[in-house]
mmCIF file of C-alpha atoms in Angstrom:
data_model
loop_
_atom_site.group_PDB
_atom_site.id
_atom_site.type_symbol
_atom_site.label_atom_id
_atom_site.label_comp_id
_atom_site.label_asym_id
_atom_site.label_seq_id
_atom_site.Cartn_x
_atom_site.Cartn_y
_atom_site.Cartn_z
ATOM 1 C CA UNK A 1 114.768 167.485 120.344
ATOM 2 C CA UNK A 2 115.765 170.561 122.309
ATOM 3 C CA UNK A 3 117.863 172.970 120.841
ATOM 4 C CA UNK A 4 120.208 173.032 123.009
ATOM 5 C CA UNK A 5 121.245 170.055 125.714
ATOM 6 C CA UNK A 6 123.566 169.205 128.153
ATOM 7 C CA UNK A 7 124.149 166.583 130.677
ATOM 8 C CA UNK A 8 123.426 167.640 133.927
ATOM 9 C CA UNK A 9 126.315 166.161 135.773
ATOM 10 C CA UNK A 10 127.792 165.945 138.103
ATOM 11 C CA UNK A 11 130.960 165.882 136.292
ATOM 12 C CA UNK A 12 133.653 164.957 138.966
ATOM 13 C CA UNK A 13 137.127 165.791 138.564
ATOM 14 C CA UNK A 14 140.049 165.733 140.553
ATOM 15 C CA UNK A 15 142.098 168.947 141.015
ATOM 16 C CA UNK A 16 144.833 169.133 137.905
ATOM 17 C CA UNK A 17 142.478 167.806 135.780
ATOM 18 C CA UNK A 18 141.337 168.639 132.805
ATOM 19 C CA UNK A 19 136.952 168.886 132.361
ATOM 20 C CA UNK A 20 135.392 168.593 129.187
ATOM 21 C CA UNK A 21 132.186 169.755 129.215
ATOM 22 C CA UNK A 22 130.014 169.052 126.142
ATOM 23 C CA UNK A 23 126.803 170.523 124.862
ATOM 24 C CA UNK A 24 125.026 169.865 121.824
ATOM 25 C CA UNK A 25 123.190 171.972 119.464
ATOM 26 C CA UNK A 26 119.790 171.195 117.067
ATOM 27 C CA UNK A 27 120.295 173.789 114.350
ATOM 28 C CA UNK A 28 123.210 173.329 112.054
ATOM 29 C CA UNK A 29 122.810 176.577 111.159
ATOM 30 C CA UNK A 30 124.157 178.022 114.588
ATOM 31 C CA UNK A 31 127.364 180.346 114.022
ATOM 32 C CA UNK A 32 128.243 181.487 117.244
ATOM 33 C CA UNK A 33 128.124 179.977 120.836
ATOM 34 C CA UNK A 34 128.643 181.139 124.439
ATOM 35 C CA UNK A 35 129.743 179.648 127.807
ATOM 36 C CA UNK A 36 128.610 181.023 131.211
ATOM 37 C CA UNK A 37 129.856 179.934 134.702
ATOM 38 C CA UNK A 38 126.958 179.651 137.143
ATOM 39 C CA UNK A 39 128.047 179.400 140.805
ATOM 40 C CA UNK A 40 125.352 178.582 143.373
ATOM 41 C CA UNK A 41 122.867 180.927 143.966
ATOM 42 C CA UNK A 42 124.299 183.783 141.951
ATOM 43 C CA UNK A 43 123.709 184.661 138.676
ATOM 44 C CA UNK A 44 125.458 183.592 135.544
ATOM 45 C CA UNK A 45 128.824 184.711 134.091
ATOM 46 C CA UNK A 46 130.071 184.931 130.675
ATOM 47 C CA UNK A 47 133.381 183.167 130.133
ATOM 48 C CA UNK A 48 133.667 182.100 126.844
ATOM 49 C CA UNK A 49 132.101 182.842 123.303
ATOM 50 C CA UNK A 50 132.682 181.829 120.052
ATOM 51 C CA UNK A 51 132.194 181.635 116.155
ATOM 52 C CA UNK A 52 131.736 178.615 113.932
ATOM 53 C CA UNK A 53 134.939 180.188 112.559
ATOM 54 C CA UNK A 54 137.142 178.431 114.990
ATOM 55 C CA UNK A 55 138.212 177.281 118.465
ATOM 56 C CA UNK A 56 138.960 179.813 120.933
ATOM 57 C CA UNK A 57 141.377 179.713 123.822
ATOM 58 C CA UNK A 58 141.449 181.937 127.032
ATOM 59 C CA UNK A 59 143.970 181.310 130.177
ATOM 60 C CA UNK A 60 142.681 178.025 131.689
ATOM 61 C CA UNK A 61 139.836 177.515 129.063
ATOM 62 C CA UNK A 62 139.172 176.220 125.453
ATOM 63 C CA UNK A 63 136.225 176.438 123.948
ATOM 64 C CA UNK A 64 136.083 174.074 120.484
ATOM 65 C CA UNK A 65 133.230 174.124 117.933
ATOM 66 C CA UNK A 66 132.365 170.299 116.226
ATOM 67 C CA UNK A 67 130.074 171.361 113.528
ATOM 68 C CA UNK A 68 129.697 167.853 112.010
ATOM 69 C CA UNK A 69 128.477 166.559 115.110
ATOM 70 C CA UNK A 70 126.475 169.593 116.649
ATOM 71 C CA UNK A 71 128.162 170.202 119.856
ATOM 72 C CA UNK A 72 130.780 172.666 121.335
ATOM 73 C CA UNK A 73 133.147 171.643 124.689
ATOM 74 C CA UNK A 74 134.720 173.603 127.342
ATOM 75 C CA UNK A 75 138.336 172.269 128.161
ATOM 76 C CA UNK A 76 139.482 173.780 131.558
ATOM 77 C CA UNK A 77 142.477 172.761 132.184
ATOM 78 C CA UNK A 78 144.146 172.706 135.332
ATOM 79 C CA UNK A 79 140.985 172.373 136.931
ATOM 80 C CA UNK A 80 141.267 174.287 140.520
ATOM 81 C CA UNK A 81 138.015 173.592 143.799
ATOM 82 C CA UNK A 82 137.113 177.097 142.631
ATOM 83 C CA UNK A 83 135.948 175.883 139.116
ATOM 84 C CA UNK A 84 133.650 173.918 140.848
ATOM 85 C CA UNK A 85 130.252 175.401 139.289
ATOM 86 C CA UNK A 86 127.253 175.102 136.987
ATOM 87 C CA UNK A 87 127.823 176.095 133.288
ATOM 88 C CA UNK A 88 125.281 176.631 131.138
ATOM 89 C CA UNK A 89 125.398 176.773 127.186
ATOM 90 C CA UNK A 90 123.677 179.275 125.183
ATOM 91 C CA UNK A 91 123.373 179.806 121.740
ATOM 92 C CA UNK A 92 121.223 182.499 119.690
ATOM 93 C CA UNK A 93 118.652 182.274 116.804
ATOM 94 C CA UNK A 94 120.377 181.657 113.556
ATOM 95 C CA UNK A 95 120.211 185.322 111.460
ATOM 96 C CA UNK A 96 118.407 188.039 113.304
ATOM 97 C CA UNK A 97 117.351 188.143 116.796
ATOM 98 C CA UNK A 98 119.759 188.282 120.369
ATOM 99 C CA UNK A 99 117.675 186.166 122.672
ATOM 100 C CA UNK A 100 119.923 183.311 123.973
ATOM 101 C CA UNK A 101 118.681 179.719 124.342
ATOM 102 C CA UNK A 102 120.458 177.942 127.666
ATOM 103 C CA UNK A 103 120.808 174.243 128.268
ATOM 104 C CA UNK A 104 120.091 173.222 131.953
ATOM 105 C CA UNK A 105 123.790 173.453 132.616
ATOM 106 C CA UNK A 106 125.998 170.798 133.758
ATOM 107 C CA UNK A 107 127.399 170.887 137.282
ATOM 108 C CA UNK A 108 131.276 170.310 137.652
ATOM 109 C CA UNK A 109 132.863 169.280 140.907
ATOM 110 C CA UNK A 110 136.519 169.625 141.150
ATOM 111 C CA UNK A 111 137.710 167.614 143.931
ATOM 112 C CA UNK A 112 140.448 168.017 146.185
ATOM 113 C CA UNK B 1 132.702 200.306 134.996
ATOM 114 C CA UNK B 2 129.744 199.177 137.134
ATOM 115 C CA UNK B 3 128.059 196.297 136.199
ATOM 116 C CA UNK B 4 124.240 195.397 135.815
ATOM 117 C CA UNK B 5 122.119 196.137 139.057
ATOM 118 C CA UNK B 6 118.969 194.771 140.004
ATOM 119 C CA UNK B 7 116.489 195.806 142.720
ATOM 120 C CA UNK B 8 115.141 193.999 145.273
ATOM 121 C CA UNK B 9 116.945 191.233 145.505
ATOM 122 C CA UNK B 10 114.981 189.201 147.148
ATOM 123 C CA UNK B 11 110.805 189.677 146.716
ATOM 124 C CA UNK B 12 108.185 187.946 148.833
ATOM 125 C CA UNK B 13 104.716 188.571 148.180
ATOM 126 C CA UNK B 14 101.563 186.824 148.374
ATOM 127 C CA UNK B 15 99.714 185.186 146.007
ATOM 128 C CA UNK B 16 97.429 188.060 143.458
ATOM 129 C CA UNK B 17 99.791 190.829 144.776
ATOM 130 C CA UNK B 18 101.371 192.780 142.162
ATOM 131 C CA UNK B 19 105.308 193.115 141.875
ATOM 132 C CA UNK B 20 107.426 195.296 140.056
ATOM 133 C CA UNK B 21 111.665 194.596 139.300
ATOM 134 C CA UNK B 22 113.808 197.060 138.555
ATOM 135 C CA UNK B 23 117.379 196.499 136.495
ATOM 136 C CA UNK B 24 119.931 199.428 135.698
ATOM 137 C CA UNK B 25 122.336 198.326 132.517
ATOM 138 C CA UNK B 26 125.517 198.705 131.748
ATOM 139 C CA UNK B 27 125.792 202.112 130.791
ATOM 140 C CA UNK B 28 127.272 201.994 127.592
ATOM 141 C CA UNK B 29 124.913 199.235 126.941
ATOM 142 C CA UNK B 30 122.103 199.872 124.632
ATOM 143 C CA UNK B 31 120.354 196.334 124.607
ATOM 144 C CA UNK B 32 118.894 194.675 127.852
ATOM 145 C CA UNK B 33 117.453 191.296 128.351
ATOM 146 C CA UNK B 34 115.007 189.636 131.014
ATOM 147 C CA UNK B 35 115.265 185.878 131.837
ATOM 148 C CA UNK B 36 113.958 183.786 134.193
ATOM 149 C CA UNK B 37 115.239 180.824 136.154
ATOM 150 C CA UNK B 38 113.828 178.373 138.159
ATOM 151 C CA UNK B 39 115.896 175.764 139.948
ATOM 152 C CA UNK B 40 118.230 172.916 138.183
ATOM 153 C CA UNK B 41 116.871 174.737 135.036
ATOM 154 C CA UNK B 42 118.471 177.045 132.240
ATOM 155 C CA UNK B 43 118.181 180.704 132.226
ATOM 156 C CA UNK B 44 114.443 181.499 130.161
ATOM 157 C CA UNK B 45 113.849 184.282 127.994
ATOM 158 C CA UNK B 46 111.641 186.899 128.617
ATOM 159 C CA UNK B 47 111.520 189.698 126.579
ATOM 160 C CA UNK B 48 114.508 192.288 125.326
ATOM 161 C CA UNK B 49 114.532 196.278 124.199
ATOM 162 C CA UNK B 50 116.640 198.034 122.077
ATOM 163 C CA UNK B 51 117.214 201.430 123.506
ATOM 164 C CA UNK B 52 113.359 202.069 124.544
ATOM 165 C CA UNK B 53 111.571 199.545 121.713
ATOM 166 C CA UNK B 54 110.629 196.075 123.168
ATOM 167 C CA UNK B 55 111.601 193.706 120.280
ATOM 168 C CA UNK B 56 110.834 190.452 120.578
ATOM 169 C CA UNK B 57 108.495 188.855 123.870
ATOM 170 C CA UNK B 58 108.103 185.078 124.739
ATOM 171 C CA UNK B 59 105.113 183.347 124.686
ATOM 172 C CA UNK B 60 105.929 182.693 128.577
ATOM 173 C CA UNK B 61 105.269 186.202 128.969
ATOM 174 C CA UNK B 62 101.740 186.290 129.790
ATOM 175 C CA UNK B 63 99.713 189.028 129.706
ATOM 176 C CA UNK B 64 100.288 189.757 133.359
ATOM 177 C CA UNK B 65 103.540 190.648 132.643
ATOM 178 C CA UNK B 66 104.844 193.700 131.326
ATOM 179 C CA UNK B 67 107.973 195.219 130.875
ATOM 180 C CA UNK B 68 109.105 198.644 129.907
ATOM 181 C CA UNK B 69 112.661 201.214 129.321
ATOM 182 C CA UNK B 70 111.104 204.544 129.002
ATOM 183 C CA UNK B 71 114.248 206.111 128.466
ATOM 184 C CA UNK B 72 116.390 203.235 127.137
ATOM 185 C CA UNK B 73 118.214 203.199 130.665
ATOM 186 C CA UNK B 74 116.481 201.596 133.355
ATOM 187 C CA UNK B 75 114.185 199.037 132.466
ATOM 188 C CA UNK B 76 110.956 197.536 134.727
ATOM 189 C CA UNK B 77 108.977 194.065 134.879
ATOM 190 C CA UNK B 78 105.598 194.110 136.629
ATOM 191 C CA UNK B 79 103.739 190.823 137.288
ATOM 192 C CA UNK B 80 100.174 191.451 137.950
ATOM 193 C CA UNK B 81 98.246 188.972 139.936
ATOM 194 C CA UNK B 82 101.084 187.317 141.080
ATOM 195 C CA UNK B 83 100.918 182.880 141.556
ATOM 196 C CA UNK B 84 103.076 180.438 143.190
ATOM 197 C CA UNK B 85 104.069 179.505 139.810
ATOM 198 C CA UNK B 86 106.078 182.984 138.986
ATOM 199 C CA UNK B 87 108.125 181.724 141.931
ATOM 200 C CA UNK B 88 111.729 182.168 140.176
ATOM 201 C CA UNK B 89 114.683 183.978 139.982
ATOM 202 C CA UNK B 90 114.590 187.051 137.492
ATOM 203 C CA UNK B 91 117.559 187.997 135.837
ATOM 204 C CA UNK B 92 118.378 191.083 133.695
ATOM 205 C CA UNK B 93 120.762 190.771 131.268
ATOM 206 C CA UNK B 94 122.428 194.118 128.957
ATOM 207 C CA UNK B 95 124.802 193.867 125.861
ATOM 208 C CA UNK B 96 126.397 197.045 124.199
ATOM 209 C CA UNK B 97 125.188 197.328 120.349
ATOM 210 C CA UNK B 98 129.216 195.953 118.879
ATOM 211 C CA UNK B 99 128.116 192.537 120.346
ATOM 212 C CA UNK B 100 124.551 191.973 121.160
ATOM 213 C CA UNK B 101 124.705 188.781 121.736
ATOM 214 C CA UNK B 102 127.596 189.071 124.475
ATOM 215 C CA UNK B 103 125.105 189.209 126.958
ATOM 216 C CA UNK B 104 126.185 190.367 130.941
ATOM 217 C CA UNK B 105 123.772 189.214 133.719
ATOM 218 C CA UNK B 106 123.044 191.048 136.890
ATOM 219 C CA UNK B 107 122.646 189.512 140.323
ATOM 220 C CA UNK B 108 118.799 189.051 139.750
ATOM 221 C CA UNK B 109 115.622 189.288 141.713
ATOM 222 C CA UNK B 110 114.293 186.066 143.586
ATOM 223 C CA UNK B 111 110.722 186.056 143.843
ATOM 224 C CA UNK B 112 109.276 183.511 146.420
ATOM 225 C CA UNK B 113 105.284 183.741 146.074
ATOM 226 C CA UNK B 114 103.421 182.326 149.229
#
């Protein structure tokens, strides 16, 4: 199993819409998480983070933690053609260590 | 407050030439990360210094690769002996030592070996 997975999409959408983005997690012992938007050909971009402590909301976007089920979502609500993107899911080593483990990202497509 | 740079951006070379990438943190930042990505894959990691100590390396990171931060600024990756395989995208990565893990990419280097 790899430690961390995602679909790969594409994950259509129509513009207004809300896109739920899942990605799920092999060590239960994971306590923090971490979103980045990937846009074609550039490099990624942190959005989102956080703890197994709780769900975290920012403007447009909600990240929730499911700890029973290994996997944390990305709600964007009032998805808009400029959300349309790769994003990738990292998570780090449980205790010590920074290195971040990515999924292969899941491409969303926001359509007009 | 400028973000992470990385120079070239682009990097062709032929097959056993040697190449060396050059990233410039966050300033404040006291940790810095190298990745690598290759197409519909996830970001890879490298290798990552604290200040001027290189902490932890991958096992991707064959021994023609080597990375240094003299200074804990700047840091450098050389690939020796370069093959169509180390075709990827290298990305740096820097954190500041509150949050570690909040990790802040710059634009990378794509490396095309002929």
């Amino acid at each position: 199993q790899k430690e961390v997975e995602q679909n790969s999409g594409p994950l259509s959408v129509p513009e207004g819409a809300i896109a739920s983005l899942n990605c799920t997690y092999s060590d239960r012992g994971s306590q923090s998480f971490f979103w980045y938007r990937q846009y074609s050909g550039k490099s990624p971009e942190l959005i989102m983070f956080i703890y197994s402590n709780g769900d975290k909301e920012d403007g447009r976007f909600t990240a929730q933690l499911n700890k029973a089920s290994q996997y944390v979502s990305l709600l964007i609500r009032d998805s808009q053609p400029s959300d349309s993107a790769t994003y990738l899911c990292a998570v780090p080593p449980r205790g010590g260590g920074n290195k971040l483990t990515f999924g292969t990202g899941t491409q969303l497509k926001v359509e007009l | 407050d400028t973000g992470v740079s990385q120079n070239p951006r682009h990097k062709i070379t032929k097959r056993g030439q040697n190449v060396t990438f050059r990233c410039d943190p966050i300033s404040e930042h006291n940790r810095l990360y190298w990745y690598r990505q290759t197409l519909g894959q996830g970001p890879e990691f490298l290798t990552y210094f604290q200040n001027e100590a290189q902490l932890e390396k991958s096992r991707l990171l064959s021994d023609r690769f080597s990375a240094e931060r003299p200074k804990g600024s700047f840091s450098t990756l050389e690939i020796q002996r370069t093959e169509q395989g180390d075709s990827a995208m290298y990305l740096c990565a820097s954190s500041p030592q509150r949050a570690p893990r909040e990790q802040y990419f710059g634009p990378g280097t794509r490396l095309t070996v002929t």
